[in-house]
Short mmCIF file of C-alpha atoms and ligand atoms in Angstrom, two decimals:
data_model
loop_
_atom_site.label_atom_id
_atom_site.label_comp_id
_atom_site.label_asym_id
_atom_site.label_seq_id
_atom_site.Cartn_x
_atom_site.Cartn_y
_atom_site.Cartn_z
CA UNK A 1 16.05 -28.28 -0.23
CA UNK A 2 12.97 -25.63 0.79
CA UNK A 3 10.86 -23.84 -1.55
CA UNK A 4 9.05 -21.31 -0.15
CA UNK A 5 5.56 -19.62 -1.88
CA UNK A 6 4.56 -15.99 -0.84
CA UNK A 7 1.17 -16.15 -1.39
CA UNK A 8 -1.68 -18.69 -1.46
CA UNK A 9 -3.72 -17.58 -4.12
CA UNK A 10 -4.33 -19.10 -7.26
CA UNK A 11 -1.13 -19.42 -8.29
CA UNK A 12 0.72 -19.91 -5.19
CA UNK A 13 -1.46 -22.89 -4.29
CA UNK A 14 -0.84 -24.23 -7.33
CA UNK A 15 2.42 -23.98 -7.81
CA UNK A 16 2.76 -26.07 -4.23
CA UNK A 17 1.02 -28.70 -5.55
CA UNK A 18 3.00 -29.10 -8.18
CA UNK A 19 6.23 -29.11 -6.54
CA UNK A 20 4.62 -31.43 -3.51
CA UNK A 21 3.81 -33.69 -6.46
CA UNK A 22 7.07 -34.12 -7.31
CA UNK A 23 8.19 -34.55 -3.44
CA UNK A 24 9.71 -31.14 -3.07
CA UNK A 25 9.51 -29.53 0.91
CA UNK A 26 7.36 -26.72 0.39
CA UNK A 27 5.86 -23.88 2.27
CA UNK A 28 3.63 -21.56 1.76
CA UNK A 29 2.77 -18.36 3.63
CA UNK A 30 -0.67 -16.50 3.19
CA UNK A 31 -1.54 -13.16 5.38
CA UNK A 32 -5.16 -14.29 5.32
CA UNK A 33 -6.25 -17.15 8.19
CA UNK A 34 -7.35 -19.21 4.81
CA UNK A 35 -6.39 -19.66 1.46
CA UNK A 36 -7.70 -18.65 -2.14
CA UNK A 37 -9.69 -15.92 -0.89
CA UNK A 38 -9.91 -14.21 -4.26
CA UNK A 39 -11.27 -17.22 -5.77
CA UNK A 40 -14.49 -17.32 -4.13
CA UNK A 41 -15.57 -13.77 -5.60
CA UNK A 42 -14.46 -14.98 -9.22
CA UNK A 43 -16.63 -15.47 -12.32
CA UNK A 44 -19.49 -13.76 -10.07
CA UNK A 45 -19.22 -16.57 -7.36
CA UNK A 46 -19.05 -19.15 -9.80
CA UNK A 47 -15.24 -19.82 -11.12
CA UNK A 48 -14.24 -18.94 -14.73
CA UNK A 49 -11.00 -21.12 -14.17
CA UNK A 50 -10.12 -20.92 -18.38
CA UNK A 51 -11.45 -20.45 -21.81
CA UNK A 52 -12.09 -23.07 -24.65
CA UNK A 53 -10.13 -20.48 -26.98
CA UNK A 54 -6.57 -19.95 -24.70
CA UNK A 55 -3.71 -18.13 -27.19
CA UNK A 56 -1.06 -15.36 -26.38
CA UNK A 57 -3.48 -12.87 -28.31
CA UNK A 58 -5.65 -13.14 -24.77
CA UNK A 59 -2.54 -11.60 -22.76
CA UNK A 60 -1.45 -8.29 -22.89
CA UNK A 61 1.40 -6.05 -21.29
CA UNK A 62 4.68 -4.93 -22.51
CA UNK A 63 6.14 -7.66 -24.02
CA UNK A 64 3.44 -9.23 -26.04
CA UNK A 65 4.59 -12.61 -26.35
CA UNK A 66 5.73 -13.31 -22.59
CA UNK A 67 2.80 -15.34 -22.28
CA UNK A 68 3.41 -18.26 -25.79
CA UNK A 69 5.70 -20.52 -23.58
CA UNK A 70 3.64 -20.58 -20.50
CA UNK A 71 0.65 -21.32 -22.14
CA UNK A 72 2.24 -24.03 -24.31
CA UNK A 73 3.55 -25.49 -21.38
CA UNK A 74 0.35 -25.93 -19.52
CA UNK A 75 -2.78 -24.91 -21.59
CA UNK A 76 -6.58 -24.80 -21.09
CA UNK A 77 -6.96 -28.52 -21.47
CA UNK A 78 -4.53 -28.93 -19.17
CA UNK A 79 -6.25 -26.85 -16.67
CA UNK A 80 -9.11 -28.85 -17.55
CA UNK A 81 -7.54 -32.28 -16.69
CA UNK A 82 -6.11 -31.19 -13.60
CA UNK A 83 -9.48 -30.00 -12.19
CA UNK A 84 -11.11 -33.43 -13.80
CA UNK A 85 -8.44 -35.08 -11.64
CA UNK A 86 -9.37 -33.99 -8.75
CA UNK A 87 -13.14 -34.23 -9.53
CA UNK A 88 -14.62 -30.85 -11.14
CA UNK A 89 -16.28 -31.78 -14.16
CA UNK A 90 -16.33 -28.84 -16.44
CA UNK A 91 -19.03 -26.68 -17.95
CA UNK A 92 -19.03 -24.60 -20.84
CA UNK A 93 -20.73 -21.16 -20.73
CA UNK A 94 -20.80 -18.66 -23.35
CA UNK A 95 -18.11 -17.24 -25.14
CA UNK A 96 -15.77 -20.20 -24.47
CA UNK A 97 -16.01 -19.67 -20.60
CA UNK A 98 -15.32 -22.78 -18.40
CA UNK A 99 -16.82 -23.17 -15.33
CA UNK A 100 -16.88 -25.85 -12.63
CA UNK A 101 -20.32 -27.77 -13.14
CA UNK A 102 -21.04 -27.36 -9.84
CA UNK A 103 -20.63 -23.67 -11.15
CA UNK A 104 -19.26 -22.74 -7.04
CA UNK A 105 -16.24 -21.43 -6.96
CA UNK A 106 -15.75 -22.78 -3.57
CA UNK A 107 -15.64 -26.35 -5.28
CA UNK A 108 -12.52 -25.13 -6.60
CA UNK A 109 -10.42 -24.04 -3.20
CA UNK A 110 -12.19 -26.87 -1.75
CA UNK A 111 -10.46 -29.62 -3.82
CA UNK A 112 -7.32 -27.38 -4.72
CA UNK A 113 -6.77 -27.35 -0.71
CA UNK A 114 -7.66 -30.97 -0.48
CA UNK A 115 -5.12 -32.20 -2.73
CA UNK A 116 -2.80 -29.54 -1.21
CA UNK A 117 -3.19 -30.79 2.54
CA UNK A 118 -3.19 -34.07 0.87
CA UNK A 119 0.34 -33.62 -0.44
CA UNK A 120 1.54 -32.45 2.91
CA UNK A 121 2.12 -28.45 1.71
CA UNK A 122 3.11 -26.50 4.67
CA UNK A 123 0.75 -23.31 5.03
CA UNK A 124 1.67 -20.86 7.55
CA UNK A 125 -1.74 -18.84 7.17
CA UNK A 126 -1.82 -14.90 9.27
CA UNK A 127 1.74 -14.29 8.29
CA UNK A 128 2.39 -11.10 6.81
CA UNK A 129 5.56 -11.12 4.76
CA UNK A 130 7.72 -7.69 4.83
CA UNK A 131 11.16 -8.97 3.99
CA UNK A 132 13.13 -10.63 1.62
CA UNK A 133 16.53 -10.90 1.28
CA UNK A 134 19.32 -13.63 0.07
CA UNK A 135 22.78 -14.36 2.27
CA UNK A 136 24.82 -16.54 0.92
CA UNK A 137 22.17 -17.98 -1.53
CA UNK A 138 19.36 -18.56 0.70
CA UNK A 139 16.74 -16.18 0.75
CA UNK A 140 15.61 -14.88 4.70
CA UNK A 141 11.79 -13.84 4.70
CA UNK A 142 10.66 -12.16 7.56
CA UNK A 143 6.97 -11.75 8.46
CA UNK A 144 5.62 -8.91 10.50
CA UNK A 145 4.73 -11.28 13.41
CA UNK A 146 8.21 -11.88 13.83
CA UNK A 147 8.11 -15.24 12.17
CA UNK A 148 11.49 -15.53 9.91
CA UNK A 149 11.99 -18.69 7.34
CA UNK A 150 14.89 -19.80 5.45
CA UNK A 151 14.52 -21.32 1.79
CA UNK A 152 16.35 -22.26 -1.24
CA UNK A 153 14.05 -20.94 -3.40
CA UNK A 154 11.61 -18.51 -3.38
CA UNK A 155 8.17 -17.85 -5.58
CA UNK A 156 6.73 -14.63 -4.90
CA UNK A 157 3.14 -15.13 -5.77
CA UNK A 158 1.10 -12.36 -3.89
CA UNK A 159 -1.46 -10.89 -6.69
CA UNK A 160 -1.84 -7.60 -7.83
CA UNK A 161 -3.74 -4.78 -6.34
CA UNK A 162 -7.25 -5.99 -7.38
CA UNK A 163 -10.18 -6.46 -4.88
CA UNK A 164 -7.69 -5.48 -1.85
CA UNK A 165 -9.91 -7.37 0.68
CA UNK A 166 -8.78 -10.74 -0.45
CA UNK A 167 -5.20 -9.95 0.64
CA UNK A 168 -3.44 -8.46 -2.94
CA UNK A 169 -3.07 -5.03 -1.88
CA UNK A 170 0.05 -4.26 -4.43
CA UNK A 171 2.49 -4.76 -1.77
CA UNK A 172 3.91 -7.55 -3.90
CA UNK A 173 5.54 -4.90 -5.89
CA UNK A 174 7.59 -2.99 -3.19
CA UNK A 175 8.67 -6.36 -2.23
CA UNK A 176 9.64 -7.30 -6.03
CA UNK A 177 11.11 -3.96 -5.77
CA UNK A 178 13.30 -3.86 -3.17
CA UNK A 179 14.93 -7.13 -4.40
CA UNK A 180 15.48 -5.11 -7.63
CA UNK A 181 12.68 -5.56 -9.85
CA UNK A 182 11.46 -2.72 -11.50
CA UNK A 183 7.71 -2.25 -11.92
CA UNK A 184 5.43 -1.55 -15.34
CA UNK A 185 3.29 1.68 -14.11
CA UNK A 186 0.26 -0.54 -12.87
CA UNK A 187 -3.59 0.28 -13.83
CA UNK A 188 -7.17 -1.50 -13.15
CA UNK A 189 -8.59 -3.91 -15.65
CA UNK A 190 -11.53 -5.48 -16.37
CA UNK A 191 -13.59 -2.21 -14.71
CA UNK A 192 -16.46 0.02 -15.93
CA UNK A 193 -14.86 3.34 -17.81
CA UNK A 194 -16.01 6.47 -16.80
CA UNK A 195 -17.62 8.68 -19.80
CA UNK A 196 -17.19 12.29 -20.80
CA UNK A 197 -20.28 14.64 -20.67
CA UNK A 198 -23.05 14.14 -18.84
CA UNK A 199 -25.54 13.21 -21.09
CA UNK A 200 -25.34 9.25 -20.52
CA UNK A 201 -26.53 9.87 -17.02
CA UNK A 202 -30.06 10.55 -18.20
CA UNK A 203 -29.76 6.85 -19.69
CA UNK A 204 -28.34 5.48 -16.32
CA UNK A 205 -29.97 1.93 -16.10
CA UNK A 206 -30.81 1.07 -19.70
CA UNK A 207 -29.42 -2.26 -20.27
CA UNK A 208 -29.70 -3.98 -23.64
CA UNK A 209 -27.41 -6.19 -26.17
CA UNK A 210 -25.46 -4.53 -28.92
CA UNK A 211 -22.38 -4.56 -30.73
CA UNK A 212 -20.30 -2.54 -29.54
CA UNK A 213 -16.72 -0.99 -31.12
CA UNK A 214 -14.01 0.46 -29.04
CA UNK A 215 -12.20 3.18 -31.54
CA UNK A 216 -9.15 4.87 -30.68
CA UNK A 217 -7.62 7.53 -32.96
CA UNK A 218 -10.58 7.14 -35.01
CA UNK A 219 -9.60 3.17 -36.11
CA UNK A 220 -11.86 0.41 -34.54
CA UNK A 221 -9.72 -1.89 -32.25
CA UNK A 222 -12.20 -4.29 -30.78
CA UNK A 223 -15.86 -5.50 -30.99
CA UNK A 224 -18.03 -7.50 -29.47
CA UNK A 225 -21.76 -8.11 -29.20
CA UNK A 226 -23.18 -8.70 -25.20
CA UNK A 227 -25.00 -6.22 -22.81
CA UNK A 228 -24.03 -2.95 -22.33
CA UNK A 229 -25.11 -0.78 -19.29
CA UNK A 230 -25.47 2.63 -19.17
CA UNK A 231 -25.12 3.76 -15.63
CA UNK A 232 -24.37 7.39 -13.35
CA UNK A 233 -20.87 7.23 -13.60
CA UNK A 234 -20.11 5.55 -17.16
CA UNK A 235 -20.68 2.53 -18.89
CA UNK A 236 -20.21 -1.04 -17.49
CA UNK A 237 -21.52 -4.85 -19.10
CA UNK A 238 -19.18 -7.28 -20.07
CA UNK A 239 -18.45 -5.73 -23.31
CA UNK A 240 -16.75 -2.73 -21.81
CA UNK A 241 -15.20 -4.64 -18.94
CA UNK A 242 -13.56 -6.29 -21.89
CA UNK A 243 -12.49 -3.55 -23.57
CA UNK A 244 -11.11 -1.40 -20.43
CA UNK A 245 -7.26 -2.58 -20.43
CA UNK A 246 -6.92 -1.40 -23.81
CA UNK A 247 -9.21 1.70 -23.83
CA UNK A 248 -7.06 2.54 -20.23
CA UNK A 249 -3.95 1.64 -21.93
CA UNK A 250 -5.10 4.32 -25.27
CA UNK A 251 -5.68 7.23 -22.73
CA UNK A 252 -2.66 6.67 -20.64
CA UNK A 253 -1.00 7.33 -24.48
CA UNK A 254 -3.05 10.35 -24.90
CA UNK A 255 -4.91 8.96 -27.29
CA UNK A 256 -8.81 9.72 -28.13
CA UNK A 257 -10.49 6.43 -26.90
CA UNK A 258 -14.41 5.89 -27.68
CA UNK A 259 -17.03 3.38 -27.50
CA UNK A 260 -19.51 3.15 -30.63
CA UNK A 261 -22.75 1.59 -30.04
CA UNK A 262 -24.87 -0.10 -32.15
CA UNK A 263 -28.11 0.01 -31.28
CA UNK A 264 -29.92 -1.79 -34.27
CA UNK A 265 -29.23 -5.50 -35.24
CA UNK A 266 -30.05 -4.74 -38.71
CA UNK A 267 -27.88 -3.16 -41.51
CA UNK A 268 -27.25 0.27 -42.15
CA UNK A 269 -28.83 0.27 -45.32
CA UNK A 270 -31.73 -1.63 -44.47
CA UNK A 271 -32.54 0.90 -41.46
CA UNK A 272 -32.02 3.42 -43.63
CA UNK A 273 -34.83 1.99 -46.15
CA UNK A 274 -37.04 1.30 -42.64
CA UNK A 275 -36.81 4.56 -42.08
CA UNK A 276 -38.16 6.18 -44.81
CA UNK A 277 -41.10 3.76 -45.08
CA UNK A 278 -41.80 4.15 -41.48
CA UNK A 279 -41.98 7.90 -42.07
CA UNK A 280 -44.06 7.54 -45.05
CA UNK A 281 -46.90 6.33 -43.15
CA UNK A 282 -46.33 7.98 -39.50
CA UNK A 283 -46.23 11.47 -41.13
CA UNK A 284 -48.48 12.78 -37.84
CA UNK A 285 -45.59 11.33 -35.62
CA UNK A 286 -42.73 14.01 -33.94
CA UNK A 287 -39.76 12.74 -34.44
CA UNK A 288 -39.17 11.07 -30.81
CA UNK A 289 -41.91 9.00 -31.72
CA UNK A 290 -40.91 7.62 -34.56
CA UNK A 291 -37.76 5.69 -32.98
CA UNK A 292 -40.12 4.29 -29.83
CA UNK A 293 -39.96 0.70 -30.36
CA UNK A 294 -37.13 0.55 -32.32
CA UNK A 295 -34.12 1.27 -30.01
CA UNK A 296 -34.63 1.35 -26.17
CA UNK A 297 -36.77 4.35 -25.24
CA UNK A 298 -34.10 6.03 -22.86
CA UNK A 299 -31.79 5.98 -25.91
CA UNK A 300 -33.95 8.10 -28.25
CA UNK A 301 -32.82 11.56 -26.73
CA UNK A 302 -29.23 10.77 -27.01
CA UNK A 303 -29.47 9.39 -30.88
CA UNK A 304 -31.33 12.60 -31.57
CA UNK A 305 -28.63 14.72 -30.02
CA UNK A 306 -26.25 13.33 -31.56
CA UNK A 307 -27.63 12.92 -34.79
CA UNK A 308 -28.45 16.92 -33.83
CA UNK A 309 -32.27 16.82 -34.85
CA UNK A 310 -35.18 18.48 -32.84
CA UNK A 311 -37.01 16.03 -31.37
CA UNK A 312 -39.58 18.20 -31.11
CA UNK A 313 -39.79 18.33 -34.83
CA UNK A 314 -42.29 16.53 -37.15
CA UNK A 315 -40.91 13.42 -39.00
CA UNK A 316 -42.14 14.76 -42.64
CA UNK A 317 -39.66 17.71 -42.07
CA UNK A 318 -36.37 15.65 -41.96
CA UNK A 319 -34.26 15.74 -45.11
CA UNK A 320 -33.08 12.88 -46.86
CA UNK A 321 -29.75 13.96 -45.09
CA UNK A 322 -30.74 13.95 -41.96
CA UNK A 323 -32.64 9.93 -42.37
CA UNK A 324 -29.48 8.81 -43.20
CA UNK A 325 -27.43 10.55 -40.64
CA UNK A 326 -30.10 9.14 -38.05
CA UNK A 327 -29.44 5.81 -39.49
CA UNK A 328 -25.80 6.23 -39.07
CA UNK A 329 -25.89 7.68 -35.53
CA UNK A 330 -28.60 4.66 -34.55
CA UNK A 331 -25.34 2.27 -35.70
CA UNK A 332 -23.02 4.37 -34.43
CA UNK A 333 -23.98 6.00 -30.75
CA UNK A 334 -20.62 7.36 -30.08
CA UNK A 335 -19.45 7.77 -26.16
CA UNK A 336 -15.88 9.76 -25.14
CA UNK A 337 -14.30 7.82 -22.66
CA UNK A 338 -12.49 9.35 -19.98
CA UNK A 339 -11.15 6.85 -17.42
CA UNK A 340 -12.05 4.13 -15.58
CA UNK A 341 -14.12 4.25 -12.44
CA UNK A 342 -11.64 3.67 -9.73
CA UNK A 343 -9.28 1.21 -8.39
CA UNK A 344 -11.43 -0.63 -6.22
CA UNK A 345 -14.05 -1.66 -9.08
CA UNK A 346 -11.09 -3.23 -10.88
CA UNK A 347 -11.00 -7.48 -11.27
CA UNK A 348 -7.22 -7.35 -12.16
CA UNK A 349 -4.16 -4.44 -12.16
CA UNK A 350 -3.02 -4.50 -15.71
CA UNK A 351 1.30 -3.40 -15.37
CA UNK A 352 3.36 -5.25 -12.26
CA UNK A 353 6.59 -6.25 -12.19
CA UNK A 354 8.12 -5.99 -15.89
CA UNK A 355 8.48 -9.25 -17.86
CA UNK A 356 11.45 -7.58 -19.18
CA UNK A 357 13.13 -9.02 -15.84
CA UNK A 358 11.66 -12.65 -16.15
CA UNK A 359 12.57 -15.77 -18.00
CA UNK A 360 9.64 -16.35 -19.99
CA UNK A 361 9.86 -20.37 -20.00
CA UNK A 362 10.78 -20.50 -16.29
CA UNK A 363 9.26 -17.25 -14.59
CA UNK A 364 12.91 -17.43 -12.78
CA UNK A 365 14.17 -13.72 -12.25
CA UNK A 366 16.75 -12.70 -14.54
CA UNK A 367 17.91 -10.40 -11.53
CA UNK A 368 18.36 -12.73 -8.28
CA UNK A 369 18.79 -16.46 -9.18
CA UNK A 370 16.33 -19.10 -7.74
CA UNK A 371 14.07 -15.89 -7.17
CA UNK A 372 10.71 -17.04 -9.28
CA UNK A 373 7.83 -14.51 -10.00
CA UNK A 374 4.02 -15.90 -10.89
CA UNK A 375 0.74 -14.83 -11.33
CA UNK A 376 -0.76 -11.38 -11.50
CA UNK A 377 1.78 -9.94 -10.06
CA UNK A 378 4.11 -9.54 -13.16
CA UNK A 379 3.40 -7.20 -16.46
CA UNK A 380 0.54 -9.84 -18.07
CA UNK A 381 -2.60 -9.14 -17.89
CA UNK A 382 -5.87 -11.29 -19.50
CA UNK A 383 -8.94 -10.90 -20.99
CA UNK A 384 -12.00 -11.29 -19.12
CA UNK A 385 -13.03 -15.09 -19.56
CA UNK A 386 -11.18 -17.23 -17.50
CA UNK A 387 -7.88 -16.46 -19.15
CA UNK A 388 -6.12 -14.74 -15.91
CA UNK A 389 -6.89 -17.82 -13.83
CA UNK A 390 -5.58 -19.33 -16.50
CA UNK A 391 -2.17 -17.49 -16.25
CA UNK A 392 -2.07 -18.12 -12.41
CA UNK A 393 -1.95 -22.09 -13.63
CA UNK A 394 0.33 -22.08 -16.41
CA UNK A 395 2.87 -19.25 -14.33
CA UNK A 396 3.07 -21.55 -11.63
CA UNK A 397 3.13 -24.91 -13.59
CA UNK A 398 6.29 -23.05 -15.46
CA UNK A 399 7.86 -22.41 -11.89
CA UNK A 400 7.23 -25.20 -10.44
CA UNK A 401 9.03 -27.30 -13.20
CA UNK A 402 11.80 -25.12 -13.60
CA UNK A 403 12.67 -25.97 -9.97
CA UNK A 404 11.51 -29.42 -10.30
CA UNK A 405 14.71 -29.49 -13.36
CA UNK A 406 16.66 -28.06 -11.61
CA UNK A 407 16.73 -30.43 -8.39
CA UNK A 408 16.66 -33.35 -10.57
C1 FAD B 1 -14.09 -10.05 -8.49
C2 FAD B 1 -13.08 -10.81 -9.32
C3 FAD B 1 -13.54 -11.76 -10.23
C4 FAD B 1 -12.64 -12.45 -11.01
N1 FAD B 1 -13.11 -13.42 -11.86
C5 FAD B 1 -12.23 -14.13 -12.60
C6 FAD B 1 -12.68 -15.20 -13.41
O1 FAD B 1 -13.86 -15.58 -13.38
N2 FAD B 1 -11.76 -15.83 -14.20
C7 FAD B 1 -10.44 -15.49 -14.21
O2 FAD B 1 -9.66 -16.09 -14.95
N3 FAD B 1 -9.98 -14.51 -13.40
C8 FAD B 1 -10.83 -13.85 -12.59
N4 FAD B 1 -10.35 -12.87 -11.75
C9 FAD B 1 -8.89 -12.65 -11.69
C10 FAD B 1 -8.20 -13.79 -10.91
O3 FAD B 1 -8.91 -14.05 -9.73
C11 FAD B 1 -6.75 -13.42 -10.59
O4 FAD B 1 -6.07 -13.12 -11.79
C12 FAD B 1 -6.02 -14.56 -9.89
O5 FAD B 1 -6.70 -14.94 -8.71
C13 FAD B 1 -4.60 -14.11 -9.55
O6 FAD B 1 -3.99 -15.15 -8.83
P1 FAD B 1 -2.64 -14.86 -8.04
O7 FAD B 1 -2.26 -16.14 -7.39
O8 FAD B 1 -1.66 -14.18 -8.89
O9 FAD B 1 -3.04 -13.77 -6.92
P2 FAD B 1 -4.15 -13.80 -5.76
O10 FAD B 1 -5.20 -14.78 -6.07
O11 FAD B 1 -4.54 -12.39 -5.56
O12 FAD B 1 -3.36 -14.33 -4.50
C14 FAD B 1 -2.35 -13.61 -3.86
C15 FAD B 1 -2.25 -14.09 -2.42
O13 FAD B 1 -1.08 -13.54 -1.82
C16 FAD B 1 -1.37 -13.11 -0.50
N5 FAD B 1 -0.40 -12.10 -0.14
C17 FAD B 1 -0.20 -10.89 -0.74
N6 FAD B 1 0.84 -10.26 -0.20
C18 FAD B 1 1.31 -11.07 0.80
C19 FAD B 1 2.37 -10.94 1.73
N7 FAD B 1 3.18 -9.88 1.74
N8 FAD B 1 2.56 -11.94 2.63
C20 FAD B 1 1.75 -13.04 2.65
N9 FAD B 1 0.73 -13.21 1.78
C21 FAD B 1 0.52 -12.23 0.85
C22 FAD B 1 -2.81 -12.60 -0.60
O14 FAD B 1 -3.44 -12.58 0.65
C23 FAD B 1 -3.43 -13.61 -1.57
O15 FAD B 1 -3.99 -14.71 -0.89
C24 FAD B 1 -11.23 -12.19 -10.92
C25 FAD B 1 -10.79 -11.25 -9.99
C26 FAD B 1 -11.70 -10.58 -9.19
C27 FAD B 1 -11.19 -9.59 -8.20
#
């Protein structure tokens, strides 16, 4: 009995273990000459390998709930244990974030691959896979070096189309495909958005913390406070990065998608109050002045746009009106968005192969028996945080298992 993994990534890797644990033969092919190429690039070099705060809510793609049995079945302190096993103490970062303490991701491929070579998994690395097909119940792979394998089962485990140079260039999906698997119109995630107008760019390079709202058809469907970046092409900072799956997800439906800005920690009513007292005594001020010091400087020509006052005017002309639509506009600098910035810039592809398809509890393909499907690959995409690595884990745990049952 042969299992045999398409991919070592995340997933794939783990997945192997897993199985090698529990004394199944199993190989894994990888196009790359090494394995867990991905990982080295993740959490910014550093590993965001799960979150304190794990639920389904994190997951998103067609079928909302895919995610509840997988998670259950291995969860975040799960993840945890496994890397304490095999000696990466944990660190907690903001957010809920966990890291390795060594905070290198290469700790991470260094002991997964340990424990991996340990186990005896079979890696056949520079092997290209381009075919898949099943006689007789055994699936035939064929690589495009000529190399051609035989196993019982098969876990397809190649990654999305994110960050192409690490060996998930989408072609997962034709693969998926052609064994007939029908694919959820894919998109990047976790990316900077592109913004409408022009008038950002004068802003380009103005970092600072805010809460920020993501509203589409008018109703407010996320927040979050971190740093936002204005920059030539958009917006980018962890806030939008976090927001981009569903803002992309809004356009793709036609719907209006913006960001809302606040640029003031301090209530609406208070500012408003600040405002007028400020005025009161800086009477000789224009009205660009006045804001200097209160909200970044490269902000103050787009608040006055927006809030459509001259900011050539004195402050003892404004209204009453016009205070408290500054005040509003100060809490609520509004931003069109119109995209995201392109494919490359994306950390994950949100779509893949539809869940519809997969058993939710096994990952086994409802189409081709003993077929398994794990990872990034399928319809389930995560929240920036450690929650995709996450899904790579409890996927494969689920797979692994299943076949593990089933051999018993
Ligand atoms: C820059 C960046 C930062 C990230 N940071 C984080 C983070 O901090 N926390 C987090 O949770 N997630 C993060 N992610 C996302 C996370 O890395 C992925 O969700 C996860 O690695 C997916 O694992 P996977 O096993 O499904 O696919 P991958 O890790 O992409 O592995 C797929 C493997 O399959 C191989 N392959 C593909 N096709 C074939 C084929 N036909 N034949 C043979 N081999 C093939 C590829 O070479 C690759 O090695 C980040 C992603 C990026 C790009």
């Amino acid at each position: 009995m042969k299992v045999g993994i398409i991919g070592a990534g995340a997933s794939g890797v783990f997945a192997s273990i897993i199985l090698r644990q529990n004394y199944i033969d199993t190989t894994v092919i990888e196009r790359n000459s090494i394995a867990m190429k991905k990982i080295y690039a993740t959490g910014n070099g550093r590993c965001n390998f799960t979150n304190r705060n794990v639920s389904y809510k994190n997951y998103h793609g067609e079928n909302k709930k895919f995610s509840i049995s997988a998670i259950k079945k291995f969860d975040n302190y799960k993840v945890i244990e496994f890397f304490n096993d095999i000696g990466i103490l944990e660190v907690e970062l903001e957010n809920g974030k966990i890291f390795p303490k060594s905070l290198q991701a290469s700790s991470v491929v260094k002991q997964m691959m340990c424990l991996a070579n340990h186990l005896e998994v079979e890696f056949i690395y520079d092997s290209f896979v381009n075919e898949i097909s099943k006689n007789d119940g055994i699936f035939e792979v064929r690589c495009d070096n000529g190399k051609f394998y035989k196993f019982d089962y098969l876990i397809v485990a190649c990654g999305s189309r994110a960050y192409k140079k690490s060996g998930s260039d989408g072609n997962g999906y034709l693969l998926c495909q052609k064994l007939g698997h029908s694919i959820v119109k894919t998109h990047p995630g976790i990316v900077q958005l592109k913004l409408k107008g022009d008038s950002f760019k004068k802003m380009s390079g103005c970092k600072f913390k805010a809460n920020a709202k993501l509203i589409v058809d008018g109703k407010k469907v996320s927040e979050m406070y971190h740093d936002v970046l204005f920059t030539d092409y958009g917006i980018s900072g962890p806030t939008i990065l976090q927001f981009s799956g569903e803002a992309i997800r809004a356009k793709n439906r036609g719907q209006d998608v913006k960001i809302s800005i606040d640029t003031v920690d301090l209530d609406e009513n208070k500012l408003y109050e600040y405002l007028i007292y400020i005025i009161s005594i800086n009477y000789y001020k224009k009205i660009k002045e006045l804001l200097v010091g209160l909200v970044n400087d490269m902000l103050i020509n787009e608040i006055l746009s927006q809030a459509k006052i001259d900011p050539e005017k004195n402050v003892s002309e404004l209204s009453k009106n016009q205070i408290n639509n500054l005040s509003r506009v100060i809490k609520n600098l509004e931003f069109e968005v119109d995209g995201y910035k392109d494919e490359e810039s994306g950390q994950i592809t949100c779509g893949g192969v539809s869940t519809d398809e997969i058993n939710p509890s096994t990952m086994e393909s409802k189409i081709v028996e003993n077929l398994y499907i794990i990872g990034e690959i399928m319809d389930i995409d995560g929240d920036c945080g450690g929650y995709n690595l996450q899904w790579a884990f409890s996927s494969a745990y689920s797979a692994a298992i299943s076949i593990v049952k089933k051999e018993k």
